[in-house]
XYZ file of C-alpha atoms in Angstrom:
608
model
C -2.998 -81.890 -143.703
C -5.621 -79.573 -142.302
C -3.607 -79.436 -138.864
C -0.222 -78.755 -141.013
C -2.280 -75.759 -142.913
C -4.070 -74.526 -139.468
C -0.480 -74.168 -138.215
C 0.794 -72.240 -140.856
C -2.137 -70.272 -140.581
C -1.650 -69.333 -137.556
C 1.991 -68.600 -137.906
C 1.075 -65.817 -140.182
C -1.348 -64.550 -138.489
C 1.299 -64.082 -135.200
C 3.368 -63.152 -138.106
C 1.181 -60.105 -139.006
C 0.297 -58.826 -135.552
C 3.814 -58.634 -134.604
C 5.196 -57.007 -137.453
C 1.906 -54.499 -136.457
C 3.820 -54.069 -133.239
C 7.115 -53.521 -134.413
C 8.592 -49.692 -133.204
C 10.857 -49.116 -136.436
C 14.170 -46.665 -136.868
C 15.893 -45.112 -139.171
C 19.121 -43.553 -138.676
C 21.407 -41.056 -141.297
C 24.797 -39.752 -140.859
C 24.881 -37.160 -143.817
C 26.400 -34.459 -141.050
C 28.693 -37.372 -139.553
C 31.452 -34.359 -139.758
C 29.871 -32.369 -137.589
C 29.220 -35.558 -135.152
C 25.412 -35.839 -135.677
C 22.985 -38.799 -136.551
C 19.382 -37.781 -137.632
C 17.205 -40.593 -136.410
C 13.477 -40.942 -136.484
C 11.186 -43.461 -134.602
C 7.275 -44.751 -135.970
C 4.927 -46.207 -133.457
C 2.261 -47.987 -135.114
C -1.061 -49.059 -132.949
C -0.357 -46.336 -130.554
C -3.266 -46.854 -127.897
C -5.415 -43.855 -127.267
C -4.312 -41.354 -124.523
C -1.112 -39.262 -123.922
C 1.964 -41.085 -125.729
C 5.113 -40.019 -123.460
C 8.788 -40.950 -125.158
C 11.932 -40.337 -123.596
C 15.296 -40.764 -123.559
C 17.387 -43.100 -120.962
C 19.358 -42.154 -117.858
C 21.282 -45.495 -117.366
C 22.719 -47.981 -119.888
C 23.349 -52.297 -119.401
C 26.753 -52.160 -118.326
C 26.524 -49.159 -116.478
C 24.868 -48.718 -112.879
C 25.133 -44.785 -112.560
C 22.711 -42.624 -114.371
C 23.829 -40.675 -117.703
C 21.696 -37.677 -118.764
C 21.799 -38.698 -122.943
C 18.679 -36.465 -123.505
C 21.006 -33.812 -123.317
C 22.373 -34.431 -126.170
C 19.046 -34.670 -128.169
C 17.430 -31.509 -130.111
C 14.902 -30.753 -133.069
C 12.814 -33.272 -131.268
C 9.015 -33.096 -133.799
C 6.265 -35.675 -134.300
C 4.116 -36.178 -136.771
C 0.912 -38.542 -138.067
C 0.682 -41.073 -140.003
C -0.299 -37.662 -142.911
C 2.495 -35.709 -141.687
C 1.022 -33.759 -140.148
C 3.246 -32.037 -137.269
C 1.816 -32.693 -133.466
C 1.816 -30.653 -130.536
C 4.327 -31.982 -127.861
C 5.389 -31.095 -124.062
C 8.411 -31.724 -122.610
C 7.542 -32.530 -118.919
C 11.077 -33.309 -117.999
C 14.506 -33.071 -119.692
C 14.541 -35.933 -121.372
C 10.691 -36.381 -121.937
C 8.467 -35.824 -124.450
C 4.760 -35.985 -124.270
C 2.196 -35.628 -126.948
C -1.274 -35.610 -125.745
C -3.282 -36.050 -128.867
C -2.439 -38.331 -131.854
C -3.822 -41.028 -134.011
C -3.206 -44.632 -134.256
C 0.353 -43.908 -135.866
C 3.004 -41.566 -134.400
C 6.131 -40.858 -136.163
C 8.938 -38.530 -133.794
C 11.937 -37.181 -135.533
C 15.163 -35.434 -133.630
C 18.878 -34.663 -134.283
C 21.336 -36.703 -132.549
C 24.862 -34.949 -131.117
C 27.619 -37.992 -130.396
C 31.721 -37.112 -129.951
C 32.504 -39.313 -127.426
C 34.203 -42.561 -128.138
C 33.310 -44.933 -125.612
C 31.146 -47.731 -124.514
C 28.621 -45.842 -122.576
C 27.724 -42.823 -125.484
C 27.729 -42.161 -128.985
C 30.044 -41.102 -131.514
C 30.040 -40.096 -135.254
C 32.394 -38.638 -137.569
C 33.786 -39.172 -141.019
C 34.882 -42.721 -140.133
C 32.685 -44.585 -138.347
C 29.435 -44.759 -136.548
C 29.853 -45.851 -132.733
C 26.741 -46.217 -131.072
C 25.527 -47.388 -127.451
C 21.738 -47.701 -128.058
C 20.713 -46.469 -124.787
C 22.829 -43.221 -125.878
C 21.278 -43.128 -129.410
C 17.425 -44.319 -129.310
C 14.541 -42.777 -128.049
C 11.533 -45.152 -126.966
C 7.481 -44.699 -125.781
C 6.916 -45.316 -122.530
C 5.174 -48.972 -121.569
C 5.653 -50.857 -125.226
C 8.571 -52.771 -123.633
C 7.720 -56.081 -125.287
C 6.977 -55.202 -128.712
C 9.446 -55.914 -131.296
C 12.214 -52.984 -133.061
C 13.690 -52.625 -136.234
C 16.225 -50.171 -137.014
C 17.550 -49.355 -140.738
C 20.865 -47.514 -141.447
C 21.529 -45.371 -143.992
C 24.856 -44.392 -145.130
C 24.851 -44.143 -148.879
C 27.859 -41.441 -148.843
C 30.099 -44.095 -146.865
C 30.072 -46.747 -149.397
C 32.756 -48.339 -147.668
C 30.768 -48.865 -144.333
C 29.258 -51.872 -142.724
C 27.301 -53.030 -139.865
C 28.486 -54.703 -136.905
C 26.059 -55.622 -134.344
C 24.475 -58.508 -132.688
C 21.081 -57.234 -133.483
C 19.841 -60.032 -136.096
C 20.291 -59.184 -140.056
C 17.206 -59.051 -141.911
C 18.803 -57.529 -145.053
C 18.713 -54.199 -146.953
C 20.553 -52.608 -143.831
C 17.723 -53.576 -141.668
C 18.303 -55.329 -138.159
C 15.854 -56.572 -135.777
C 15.501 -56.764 -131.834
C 12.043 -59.068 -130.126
C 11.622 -56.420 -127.363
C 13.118 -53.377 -125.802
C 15.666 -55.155 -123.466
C 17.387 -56.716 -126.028
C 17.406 -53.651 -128.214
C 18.981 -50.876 -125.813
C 21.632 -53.987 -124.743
C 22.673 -54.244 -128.661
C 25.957 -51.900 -129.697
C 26.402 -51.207 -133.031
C 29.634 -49.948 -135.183
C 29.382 -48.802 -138.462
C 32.848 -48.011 -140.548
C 34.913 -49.870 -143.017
C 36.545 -52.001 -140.383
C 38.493 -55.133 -140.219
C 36.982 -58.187 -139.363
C 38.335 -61.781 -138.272
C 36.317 -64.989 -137.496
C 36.291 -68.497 -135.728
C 34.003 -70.849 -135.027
C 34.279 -72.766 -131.385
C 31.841 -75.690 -130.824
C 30.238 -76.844 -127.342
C 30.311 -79.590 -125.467
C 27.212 -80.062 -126.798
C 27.986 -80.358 -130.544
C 26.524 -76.704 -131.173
C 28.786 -74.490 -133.322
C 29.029 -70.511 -132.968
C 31.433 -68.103 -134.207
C 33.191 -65.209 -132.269
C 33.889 -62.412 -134.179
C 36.788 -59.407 -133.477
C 35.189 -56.462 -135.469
C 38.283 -53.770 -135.607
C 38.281 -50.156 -136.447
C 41.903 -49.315 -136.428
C 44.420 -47.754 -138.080
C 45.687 -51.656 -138.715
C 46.554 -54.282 -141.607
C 44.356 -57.177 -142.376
C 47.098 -59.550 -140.794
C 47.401 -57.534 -137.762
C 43.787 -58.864 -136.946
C 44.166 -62.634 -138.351
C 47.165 -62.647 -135.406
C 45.300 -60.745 -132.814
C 42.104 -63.415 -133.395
C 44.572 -65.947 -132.518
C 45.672 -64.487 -129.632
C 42.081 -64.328 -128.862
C 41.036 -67.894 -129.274
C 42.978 -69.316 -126.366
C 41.477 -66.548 -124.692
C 38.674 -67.733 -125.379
C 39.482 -71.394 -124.944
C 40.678 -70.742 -121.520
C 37.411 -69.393 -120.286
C 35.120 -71.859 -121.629
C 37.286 -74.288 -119.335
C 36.592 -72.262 -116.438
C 32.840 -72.641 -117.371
C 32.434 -75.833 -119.174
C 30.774 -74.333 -122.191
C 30.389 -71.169 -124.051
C 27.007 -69.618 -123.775
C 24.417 -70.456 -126.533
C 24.844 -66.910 -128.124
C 21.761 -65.323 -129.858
C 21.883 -66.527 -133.492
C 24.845 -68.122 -132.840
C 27.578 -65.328 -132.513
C 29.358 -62.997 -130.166
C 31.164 -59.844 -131.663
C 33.846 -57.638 -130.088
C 33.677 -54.319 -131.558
C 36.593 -52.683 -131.320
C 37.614 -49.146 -131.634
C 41.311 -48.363 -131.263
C 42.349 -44.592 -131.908
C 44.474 -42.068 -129.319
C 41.961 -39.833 -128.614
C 39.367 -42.024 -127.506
C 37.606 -41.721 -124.299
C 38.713 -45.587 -123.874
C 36.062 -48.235 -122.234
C 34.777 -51.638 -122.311
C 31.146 -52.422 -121.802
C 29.577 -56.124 -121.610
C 26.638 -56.953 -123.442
C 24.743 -60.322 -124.095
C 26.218 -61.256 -127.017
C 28.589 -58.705 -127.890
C 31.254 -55.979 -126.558
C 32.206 -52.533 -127.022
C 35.574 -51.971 -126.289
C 37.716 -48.802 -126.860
C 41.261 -48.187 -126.183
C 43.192 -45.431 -126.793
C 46.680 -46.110 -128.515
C 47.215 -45.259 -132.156
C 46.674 -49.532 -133.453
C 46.594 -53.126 -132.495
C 50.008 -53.758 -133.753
C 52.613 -53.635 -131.058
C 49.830 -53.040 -128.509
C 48.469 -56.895 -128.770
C 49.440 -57.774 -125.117
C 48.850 -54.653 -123.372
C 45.277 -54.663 -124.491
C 44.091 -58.017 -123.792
C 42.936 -57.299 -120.516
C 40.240 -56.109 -121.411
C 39.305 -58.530 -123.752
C 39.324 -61.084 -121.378
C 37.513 -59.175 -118.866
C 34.518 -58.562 -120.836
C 34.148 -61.869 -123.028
C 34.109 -63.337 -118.989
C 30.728 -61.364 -118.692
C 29.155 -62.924 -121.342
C 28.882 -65.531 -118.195
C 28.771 -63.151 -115.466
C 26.484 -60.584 -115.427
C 25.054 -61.207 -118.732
C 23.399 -64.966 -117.835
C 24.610 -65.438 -114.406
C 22.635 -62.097 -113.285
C 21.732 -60.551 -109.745
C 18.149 -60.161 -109.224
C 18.778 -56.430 -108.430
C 19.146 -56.043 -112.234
C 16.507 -57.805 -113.627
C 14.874 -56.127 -115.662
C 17.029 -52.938 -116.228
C 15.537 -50.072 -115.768
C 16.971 -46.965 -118.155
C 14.766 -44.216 -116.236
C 17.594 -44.027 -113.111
C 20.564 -45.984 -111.862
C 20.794 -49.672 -111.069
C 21.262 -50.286 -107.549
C 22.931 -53.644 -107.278
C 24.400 -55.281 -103.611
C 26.127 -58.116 -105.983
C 28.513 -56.176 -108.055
C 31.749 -57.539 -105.737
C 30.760 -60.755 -107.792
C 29.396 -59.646 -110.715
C 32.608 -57.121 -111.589
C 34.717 -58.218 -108.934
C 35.142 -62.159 -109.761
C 34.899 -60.829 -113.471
C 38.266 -58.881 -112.382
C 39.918 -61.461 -110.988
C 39.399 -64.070 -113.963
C 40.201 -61.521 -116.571
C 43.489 -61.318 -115.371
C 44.467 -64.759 -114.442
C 43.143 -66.446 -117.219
C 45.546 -64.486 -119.539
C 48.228 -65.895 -117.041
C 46.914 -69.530 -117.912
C 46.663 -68.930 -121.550
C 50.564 -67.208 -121.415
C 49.933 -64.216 -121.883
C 51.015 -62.830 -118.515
C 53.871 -64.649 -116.293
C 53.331 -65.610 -112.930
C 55.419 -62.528 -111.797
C 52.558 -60.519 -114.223
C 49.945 -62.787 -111.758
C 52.229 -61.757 -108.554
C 51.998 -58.334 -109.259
C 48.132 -58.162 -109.722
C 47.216 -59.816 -106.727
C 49.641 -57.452 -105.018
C 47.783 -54.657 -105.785
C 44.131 -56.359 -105.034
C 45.599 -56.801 -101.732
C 47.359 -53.371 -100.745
C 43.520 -52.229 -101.987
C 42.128 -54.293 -99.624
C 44.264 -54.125 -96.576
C 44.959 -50.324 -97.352
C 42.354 -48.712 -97.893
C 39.996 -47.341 -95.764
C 36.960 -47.902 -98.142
C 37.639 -51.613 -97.093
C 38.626 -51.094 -93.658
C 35.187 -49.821 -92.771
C 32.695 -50.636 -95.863
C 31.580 -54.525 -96.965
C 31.378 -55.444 -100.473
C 27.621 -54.725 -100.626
C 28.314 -51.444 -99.782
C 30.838 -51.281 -102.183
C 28.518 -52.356 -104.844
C 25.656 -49.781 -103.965
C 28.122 -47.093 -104.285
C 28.463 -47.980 -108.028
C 25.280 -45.685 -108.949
C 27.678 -42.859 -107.832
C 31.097 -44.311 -109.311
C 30.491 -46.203 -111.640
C 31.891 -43.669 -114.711
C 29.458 -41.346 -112.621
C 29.667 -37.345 -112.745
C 30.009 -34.979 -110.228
C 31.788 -31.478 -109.873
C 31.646 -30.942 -106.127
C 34.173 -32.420 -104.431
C 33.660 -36.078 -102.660
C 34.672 -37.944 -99.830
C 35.323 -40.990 -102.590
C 38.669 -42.013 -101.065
C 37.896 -42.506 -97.799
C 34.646 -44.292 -97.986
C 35.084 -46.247 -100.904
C 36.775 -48.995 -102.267
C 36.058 -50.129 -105.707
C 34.288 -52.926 -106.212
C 35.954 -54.380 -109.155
C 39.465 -54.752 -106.890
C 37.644 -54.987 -103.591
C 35.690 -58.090 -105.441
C 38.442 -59.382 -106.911
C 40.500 -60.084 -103.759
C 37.291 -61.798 -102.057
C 37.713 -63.675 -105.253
C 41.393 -64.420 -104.373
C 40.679 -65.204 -100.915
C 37.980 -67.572 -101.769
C 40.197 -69.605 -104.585
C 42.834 -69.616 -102.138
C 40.677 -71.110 -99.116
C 38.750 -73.518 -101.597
C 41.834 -74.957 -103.202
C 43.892 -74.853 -99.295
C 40.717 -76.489 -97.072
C 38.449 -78.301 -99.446
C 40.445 -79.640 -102.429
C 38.365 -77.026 -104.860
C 38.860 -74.410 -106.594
C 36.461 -70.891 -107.890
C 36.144 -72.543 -110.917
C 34.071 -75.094 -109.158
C 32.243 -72.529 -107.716
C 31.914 -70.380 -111.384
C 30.415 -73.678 -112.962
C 28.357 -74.427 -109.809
C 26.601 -71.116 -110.002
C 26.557 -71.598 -113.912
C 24.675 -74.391 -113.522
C 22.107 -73.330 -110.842
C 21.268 -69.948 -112.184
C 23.659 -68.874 -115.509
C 22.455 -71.472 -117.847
C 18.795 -71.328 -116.993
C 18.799 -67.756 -116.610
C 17.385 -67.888 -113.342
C 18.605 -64.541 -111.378
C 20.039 -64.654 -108.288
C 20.096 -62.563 -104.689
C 23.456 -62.955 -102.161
C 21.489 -65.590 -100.311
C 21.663 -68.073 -103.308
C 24.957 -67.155 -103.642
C 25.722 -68.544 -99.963
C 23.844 -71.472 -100.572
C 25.448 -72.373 -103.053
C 29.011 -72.379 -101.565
C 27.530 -74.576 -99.257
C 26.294 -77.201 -101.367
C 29.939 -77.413 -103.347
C 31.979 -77.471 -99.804
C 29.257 -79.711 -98.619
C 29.480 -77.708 -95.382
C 27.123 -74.497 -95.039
C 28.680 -73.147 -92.307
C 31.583 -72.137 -93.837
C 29.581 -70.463 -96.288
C 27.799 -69.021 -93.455
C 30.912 -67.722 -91.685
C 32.414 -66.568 -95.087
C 29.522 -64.489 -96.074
C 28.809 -63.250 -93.104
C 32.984 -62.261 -92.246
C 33.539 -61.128 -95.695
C 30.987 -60.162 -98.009
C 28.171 -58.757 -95.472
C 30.917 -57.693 -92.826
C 34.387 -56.160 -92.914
C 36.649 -58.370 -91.816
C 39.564 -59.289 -93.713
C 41.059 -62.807 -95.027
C 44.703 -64.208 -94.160
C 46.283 -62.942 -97.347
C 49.757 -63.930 -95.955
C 48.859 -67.272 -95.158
C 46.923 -67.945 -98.215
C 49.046 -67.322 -100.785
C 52.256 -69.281 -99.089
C 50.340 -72.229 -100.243
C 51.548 -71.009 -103.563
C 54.973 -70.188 -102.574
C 54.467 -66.280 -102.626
C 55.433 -64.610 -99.600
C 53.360 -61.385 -98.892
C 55.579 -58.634 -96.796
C 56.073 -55.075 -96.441
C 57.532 -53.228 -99.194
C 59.301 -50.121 -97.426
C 59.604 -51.808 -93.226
C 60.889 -49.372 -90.735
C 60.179 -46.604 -93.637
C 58.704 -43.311 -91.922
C 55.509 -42.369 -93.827
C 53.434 -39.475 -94.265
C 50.654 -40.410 -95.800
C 50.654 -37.277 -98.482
C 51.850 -38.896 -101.926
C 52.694 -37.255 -104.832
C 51.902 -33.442 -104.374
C 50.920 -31.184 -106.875
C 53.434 -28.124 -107.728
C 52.686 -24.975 -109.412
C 55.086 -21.804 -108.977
C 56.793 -23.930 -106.140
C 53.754 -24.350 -104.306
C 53.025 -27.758 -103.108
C 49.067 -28.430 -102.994
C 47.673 -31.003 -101.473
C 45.457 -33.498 -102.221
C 42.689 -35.057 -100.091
C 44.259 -37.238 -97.339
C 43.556 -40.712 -96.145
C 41.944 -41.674 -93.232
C 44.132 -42.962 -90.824
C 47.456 -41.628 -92.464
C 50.027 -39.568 -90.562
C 49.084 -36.355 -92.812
C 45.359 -37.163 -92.028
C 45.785 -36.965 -88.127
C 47.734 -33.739 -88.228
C 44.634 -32.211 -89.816
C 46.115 -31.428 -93.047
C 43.736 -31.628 -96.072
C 43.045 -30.478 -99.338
C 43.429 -26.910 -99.859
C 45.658 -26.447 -98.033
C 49.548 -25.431 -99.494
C 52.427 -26.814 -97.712
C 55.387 -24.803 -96.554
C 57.726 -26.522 -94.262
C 58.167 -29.537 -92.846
C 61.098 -30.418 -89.861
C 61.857 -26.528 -91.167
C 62.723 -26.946 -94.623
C 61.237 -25.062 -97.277
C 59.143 -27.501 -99.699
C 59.286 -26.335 -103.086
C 59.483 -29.649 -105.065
C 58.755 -33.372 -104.236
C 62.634 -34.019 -103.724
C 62.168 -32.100 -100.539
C 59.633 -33.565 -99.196
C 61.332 -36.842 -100.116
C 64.376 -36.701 -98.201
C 62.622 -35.025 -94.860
C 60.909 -38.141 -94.952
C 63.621 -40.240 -95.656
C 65.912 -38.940 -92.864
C 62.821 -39.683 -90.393
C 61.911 -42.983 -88.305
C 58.485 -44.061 -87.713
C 57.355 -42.702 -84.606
C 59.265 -39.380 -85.178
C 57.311 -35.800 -84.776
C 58.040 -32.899 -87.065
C 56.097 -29.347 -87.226
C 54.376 -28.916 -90.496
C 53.801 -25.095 -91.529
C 50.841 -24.727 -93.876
C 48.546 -22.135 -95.506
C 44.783 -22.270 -95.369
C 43.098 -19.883 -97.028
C 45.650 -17.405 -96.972
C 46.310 -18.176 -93.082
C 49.286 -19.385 -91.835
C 49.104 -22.584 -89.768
C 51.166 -25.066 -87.783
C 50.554 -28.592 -86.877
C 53.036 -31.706 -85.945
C 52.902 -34.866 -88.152
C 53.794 -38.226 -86.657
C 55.432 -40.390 -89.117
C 54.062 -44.013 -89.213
C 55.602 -46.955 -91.136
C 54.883 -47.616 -94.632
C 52.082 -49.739 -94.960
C 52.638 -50.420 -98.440
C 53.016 -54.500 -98.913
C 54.400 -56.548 -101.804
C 54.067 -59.818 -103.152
C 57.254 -61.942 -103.778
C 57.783 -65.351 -104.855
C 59.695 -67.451 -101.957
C 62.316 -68.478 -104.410
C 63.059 -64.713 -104.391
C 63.434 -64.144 -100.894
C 66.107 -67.388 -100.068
C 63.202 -69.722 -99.177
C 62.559 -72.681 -100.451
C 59.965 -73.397 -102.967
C 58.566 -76.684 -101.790
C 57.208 -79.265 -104.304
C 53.833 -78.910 -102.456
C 53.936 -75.002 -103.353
C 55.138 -75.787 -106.700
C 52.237 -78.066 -107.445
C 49.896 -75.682 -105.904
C 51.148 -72.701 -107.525
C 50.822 -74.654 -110.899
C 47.266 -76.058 -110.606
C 46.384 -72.549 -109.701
C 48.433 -70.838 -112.615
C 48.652 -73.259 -115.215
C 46.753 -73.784 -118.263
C 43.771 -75.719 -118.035
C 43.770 -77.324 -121.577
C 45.032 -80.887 -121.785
């Protein structure tokens, strides 16, 4: 009995300290019209010396920095009396006060209009927040506990949807500051549907579509169904669903035209935002994303690079491992839609069509490596810049450029070792997703080499492919599956120049390719076309049939203006490189019963 009271004891006592610890919010939204959120932040047991706050730079789900201190204003702190304290600002986004007592209490205004998973947003019907976007924090009390209360007594028709655990009265609760700033939360009188999905292991959670849209109760009840085999597909990619935080995952979903539109992972939730005027007779079109993001509560989320551990919200998030990471998260998102029949195989075709013209195409691939492509992200990644970039030409995104090294890899482990990426998925699931055990490329490597039982392919793959530049046999690969990869527009001449731009029958142009026809002849952005093979080009239908009465190999003269200077120059036309992805039975081949069967175990639903 003594030992049953000493524990108890000492329970509280934990009990007490931490709730002594505990950084505590508390957010209005009585000028929601005017998109602002009036938020204040107590520190209790502040220890003595100079107490910096700030706001972040980066957000979990983002790798390029965002300046959300901009948006902050009527920043004041007080004592635990009231008392208003003095406070620097040594940098944009921090504040410093240098003298205080045990108990600090800051106060500041909050500006949010943009609807998105990266910032914050309030007007008269909801409350969108990202918390990186939205909360302040002191510098170096990462592991104490937050609590954050909402008040929105003029909305009585509001709630709160968030994975942050309910403690009542409109209170939530986070253990420490990583899980905090990684916790979304929407607040409106949304629509709400619910299912529970149990593991493997017995254990029971429920997934939750949280909806604020201009849409009928029913309209969500159908689009949750959709949802489950979603759902169901991916857990039989992986095995098992992740053991969610107190046993749920939400998708909170904001659907309205004039949305900035987004999805952003999180560990047991996602913020998604799409910009059409409802669900209903959307359903399809937007279940990309869906599927993309519930993949990351796998990858990225649990199975998680090294290079992000732990996020750091004072600058960007240099990761070499986003080719996997968002790139293998690409690739799933869309076929698993095709096994749960959403998406035909033709759908399928067409996707890895396009994952291969980006690879084979473009010169970000031609001379950069996935790694590269992943550091890049702290620049692309929803990144901004107003000077001009060479973007195009030195990079290829890593969510397509990750998703064909995805394809390539399914391919080769399904044509050479009787595998498949799902192996692989649940093999890396098992080494480092479930224990939460981050990972670098190397383990990555190994670990292909352990499932194929022979390392050196792994070697020879990594090194080829994911370190180097060097391309897989697309063409090859995917005849296994009785789709014949081919170009689009043979013998076509080809300029390189695209769509142009017209204003007052002026054709600008846009920055050119590397490697393309227009590129060679040193034309480039800034420049305004006048004549090519002699004709006058004052619409794209010009340009158009030049090109069409051309060969490759053909030379024209190009006339162009350059800052107000007249030039000329002589454009070789090359073929189309463009390729496309047909099924055999479309071409007169024959679709062999060995292609069939591959095509299907590749394609096909894997719920018995």
């Amino acid at each position: 009995m003594k030992k049953i009271i000493l524990a108890f004891h000492l329970i509280a006592m934990a009990t007490a300290v931490n709730a002594q610890q505990e950084i505590s919010y508390e957010v209005s939204f009585k000028n929601a019209i005017h998109h602002e959120a009036q938020i204040s932040m107590t520190i209790p047991n502040v220890p003595a010396g100079p107490l910096k706050v700030r706001m972040a730079r980066s957000s979990p789900g983002r790798y390029a920095t965002h300046e959300f201190g901009k948006n902050v204003y009527n920043f004041k702190a007080f004592d635990a009396s009231g008392k208003a304290l003095a406070l620097k600002q040594p940098a944009g986004d921090v504040y410093e006060i240098p003298t205080h007592g045990t108990s600090v209490k800051v106060t500041y205004t909050l500006f949010g209009n943009w609807i998105d998973g990266t910032y914050a947003g309030f007007d008269e019907t909801h409350a969108h927040m990202n918390i990186p976007a939205t909360f302040a924090f002191p510098i170096g009390m990462d592991k104490r506990p937050r609590i954050v209360k909402f008040d929105y007594a003029e909305k009585p028709n509001w709630k709160v949807a968030t994975q942050l655990k309910p403690m009542g009265q409109d209170k939530y609760y986070a253990p420490n500051f990583q899980y905090f700033m990684d916790s979304p939360i929407e607040i409106s009188a949304y629509n709400t549907a619910s299912w529970q999905v149990k593991n493997p292991d017995g254990k029971i959670q429920t997934i939750h579509v949280v909806s604020h849209s201009n849409d009928e109760q029913q309209t969500i009840d159908r689009y949750a169904e959709m949802l489950k085999k979603m759902v169901a597909e991916q857990m039989m990619v992986w095995g098992e669903l992740p053991n969610f935080d107190y046993g749920n995952y939400y998708f909170l979903h904001d659907v309205y035209p004039t949305y900035a539109g987004d999805g952003m992972e999180h560990r047991n939730s996602t913020s998604i935002v799409q910009r059409t005027p409802k669900i209903a007779g959307n359903e399809s079109n937007l279940l990309g994303t869906f599927s993309h993001e519930f993949f990351h509560a796998w990858n990225v989320e649990r199975l998680r690079p090294k290079t992000l551990e732990p996020f750091n919200f004072e600058h960007s998030n240099v990761s070499d491992e986003l080719w996997l990471a968002e790139g293998f998260t690409q690739y799933y998102g869309n076929l698993l839609l095709t096994r749960a029949g959403f998406r035909t195989t033709d759908n399928a075709a067409q996707t890895f069509n396009g994952l291969v013209n980006s690879v084979l195409n473009s010169p970000g691939a031609k001379n950069f490596s996935p790694i590269a492509a992943s550091r890049y992200a702290v620049f692309a990644d929803a990144g901004v810049a107003i000077d001009q970039t060479n973007k195009g030409n030195i990079f290829t995104s890593y969510y397509t450029y990750g998703a064909a090294v995805a394809l390539a890899l399914d391919l080769r482990l399904r044509a050479e070792f009787n595998l498949t990426l799902d192996d692989y998925m649940r093999a890396l699931w098992k080494a480092y997703g479930k224990p939460e055990i981050a990972y670098t490329v190397p383990d990555l490597q190994k670990t292909l080499g352990q499932l194929t039982k022979n390392p050196t392919f792994a070697a020879d793959f990594f090194k080829n492919y994911i370190y180097g530049t060097a391309k897989n046999d697309y063409a090859k690969l995917l005849l296994n599956a009785g789709y014949v990869l081919r170009k689009s527009n043979p013998d076509k001449a080809y300029t390189g120049l695209g769509r142009l731009t017209f204003e007052n029958e002026k054709a600008a142009l846009p920055q050119t390719t590397i490697g393309t026809p227009a590129y060679n002849a040193g034309l480039d952005v800034g420049a305004i076309l006048l004549t090519a093979d002699g004709v006058e080009i004052k619409d794209q239908a010009a340009l158009t049939k030049v090109t069409d009465a051309h060969k490759p190999g053909d030379v024209i003269t190009i006339t162009y203006s350059y800052n107000g200077q007249e030039k000329t120059t002589k454009l070789t036309f090359a073929e189309n490189p463009a390729l496309e992805l047909v099924s055999i039975e479309k071409t007169g081949g024959v679709l062999t019963p060995a292609m069939q069967t591959f095509r299907d175990n590749w394609l096909q639903t894997k719920i018995k």
